[in-house]
mmCIF file of C-alpha atoms in Angstrom:
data_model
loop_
_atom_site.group_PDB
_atom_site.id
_atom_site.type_symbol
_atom_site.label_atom_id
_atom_site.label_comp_id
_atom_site.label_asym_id
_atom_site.label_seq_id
_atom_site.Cartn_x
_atom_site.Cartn_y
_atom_site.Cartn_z
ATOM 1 C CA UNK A 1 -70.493 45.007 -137.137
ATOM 2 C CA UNK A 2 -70.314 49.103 -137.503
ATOM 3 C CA UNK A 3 -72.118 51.348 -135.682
ATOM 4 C CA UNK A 4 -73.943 54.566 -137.027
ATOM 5 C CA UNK A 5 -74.902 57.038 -135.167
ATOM 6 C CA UNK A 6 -77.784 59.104 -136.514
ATOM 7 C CA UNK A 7 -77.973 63.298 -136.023
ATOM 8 C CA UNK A 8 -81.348 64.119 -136.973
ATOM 9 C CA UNK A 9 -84.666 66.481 -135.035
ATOM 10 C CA UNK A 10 -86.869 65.086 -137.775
ATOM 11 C CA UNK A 11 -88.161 61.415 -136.320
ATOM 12 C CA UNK A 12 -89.150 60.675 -139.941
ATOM 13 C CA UNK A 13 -86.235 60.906 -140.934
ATOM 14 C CA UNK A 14 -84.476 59.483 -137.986
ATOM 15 C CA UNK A 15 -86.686 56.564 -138.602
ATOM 16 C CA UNK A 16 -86.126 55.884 -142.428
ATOM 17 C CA UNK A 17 -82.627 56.238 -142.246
ATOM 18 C CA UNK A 18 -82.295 53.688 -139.754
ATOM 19 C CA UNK A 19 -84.468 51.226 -141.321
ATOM 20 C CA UNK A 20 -82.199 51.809 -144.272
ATOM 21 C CA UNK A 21 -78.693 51.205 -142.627
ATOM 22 C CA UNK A 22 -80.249 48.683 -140.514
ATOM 23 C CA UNK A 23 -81.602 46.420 -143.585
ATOM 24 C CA UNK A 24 -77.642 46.336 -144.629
ATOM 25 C CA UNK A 25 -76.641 45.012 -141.256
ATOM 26 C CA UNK A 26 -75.168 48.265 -140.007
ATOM 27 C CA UNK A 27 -76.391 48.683 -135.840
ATOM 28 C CA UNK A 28 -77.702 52.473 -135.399
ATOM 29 C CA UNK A 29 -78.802 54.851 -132.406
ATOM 30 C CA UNK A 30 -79.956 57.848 -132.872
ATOM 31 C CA UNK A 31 -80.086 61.142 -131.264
ATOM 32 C CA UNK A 32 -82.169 64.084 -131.837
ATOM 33 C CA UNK A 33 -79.541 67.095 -132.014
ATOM 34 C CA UNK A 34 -75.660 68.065 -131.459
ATOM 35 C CA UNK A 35 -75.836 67.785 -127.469
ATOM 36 C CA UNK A 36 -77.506 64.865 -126.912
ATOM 37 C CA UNK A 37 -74.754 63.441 -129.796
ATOM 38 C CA UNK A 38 -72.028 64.260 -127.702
ATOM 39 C CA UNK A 39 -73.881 62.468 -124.571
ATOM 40 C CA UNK A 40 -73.745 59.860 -126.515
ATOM 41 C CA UNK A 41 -70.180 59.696 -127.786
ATOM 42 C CA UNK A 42 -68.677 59.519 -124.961
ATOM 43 C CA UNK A 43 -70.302 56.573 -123.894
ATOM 44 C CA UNK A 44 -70.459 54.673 -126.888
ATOM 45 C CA UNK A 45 -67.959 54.952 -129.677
ATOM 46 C CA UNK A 46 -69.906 55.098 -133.422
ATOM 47 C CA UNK A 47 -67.569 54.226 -136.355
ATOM 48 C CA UNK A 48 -69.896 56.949 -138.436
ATOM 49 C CA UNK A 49 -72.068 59.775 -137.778
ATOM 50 C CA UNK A 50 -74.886 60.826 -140.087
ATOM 51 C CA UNK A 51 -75.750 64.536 -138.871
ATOM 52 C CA UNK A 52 -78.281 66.776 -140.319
ATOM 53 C CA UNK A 53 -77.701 71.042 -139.777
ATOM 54 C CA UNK A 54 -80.738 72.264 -138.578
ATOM 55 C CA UNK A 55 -81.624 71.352 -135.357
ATOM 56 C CA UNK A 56 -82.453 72.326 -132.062
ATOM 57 C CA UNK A 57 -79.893 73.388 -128.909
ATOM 58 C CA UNK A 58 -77.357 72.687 -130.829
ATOM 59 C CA UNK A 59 -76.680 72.509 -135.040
ATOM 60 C CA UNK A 60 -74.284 70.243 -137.090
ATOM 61 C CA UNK A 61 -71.851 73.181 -137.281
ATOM 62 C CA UNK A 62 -71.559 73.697 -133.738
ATOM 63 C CA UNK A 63 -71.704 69.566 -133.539
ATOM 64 C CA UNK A 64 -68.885 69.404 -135.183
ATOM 65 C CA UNK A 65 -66.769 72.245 -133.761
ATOM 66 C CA UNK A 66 -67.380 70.600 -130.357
ATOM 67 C CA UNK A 67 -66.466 67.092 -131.509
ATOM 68 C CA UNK A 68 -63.168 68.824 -132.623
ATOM 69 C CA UNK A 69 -62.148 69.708 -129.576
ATOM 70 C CA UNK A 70 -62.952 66.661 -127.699
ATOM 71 C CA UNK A 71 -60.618 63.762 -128.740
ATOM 72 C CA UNK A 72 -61.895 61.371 -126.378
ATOM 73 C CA UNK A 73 -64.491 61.049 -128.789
ATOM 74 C CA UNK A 74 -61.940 59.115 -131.521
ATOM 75 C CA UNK A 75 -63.548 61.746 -133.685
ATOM 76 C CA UNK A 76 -65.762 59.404 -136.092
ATOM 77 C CA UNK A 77 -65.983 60.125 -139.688
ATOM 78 C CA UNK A 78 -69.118 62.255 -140.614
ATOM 79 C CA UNK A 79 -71.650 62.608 -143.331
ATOM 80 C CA UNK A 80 -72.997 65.764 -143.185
ATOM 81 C CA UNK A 81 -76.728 66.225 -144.236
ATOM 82 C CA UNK A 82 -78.050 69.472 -145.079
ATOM 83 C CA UNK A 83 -80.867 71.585 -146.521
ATOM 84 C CA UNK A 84 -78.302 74.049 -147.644
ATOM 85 C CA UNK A 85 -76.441 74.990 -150.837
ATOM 86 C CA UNK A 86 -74.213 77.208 -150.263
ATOM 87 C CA UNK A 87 -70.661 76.255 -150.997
ATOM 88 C CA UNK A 88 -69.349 78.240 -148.298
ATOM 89 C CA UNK A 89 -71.327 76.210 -146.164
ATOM 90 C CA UNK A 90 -69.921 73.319 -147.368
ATOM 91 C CA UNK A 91 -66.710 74.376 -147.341
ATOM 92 C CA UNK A 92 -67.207 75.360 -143.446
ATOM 93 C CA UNK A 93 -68.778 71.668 -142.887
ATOM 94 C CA UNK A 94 -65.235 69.836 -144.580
ATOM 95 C CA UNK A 95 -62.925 72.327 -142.603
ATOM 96 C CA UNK A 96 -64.619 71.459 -139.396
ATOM 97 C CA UNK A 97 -64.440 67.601 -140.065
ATOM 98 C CA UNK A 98 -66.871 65.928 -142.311
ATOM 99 C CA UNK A 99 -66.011 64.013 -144.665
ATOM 100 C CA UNK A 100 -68.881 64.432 -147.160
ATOM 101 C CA UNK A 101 -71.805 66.662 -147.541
ATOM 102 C CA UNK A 102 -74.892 65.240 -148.795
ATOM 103 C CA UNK A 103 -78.418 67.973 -150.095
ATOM 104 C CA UNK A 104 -81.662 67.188 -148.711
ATOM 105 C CA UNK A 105 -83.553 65.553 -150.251
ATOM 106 C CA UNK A 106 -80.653 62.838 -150.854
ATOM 107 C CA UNK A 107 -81.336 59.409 -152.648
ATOM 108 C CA UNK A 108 -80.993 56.840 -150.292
ATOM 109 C CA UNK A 109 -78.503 54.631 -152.592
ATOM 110 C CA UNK A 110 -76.412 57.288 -153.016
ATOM 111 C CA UNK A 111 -76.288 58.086 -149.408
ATOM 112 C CA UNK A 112 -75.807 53.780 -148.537
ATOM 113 C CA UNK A 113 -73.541 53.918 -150.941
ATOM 114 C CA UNK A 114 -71.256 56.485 -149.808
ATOM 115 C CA UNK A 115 -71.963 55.000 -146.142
ATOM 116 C CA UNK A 116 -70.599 52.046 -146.925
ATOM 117 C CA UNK A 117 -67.261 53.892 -148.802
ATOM 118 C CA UNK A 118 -66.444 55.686 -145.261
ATOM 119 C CA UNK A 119 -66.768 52.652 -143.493
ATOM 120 C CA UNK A 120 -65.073 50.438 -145.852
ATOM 121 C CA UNK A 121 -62.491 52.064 -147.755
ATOM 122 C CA UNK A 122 -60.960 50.488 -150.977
ATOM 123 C CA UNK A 123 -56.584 50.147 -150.406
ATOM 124 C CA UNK A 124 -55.389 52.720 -152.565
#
């Protein structure tokens, strides 16, 4: 069974998502910003993160700059999810690690759907 771990300040959100990923047999915890991610990494391993940008004490850039330099994470895969549009910030979020970035609002099939390519890839 793979394990999501879920980025997000918004409990909504938090909430929804997991119902979502949990409904297609995925297991999820959550945590509510960067630091408390980390915390949680290096107790548990997560085959996927779901992280959102804005947050408290610590941001999904500075998430993922930290996870960089701490391999005993196993560095998970990440879906980045983000209020913004700039390309530049995207460009920053794929240089620093994730492997997709998704707008907010996203459509949840989209974002299962790409969930469920990171976690299962097709042999090339």
């Amino acid at each position: 069974m793979k394990h999501i771990l879920i980025v997000d300040d918004d409990m909504a959100a938090r909430t929804t998502l997991r119902a979502a990923l949990e409904a297609k047999g995925y297991t999820c915890a959550v945590a509510e910003h960067g630091k408390d991610a980390l915390g949680y990494l290096a107790t548990a391993p997560a085959n996927l993160v779901i992280l959102d940008h804005r947050m408290p004490v610590m941001d999904g850039l500075e998430f993922l700059h930290e996870l960089a330099l701490r391999p005993e994470l196993r560095n998970p895969p990440v879906i980045f999810v983000t209020g913004e549009t700039d390309h530049a910030f995207e460009a920053e979020a794929r240089r620093l690690g994730a492997f997709t970035v998704f707008p907010k609002p996203y459509d949840m099939a989209t974002l299962l759907d790409d969930v469920a390519r990171v976690l299962f890839p097709k042999p090339a």
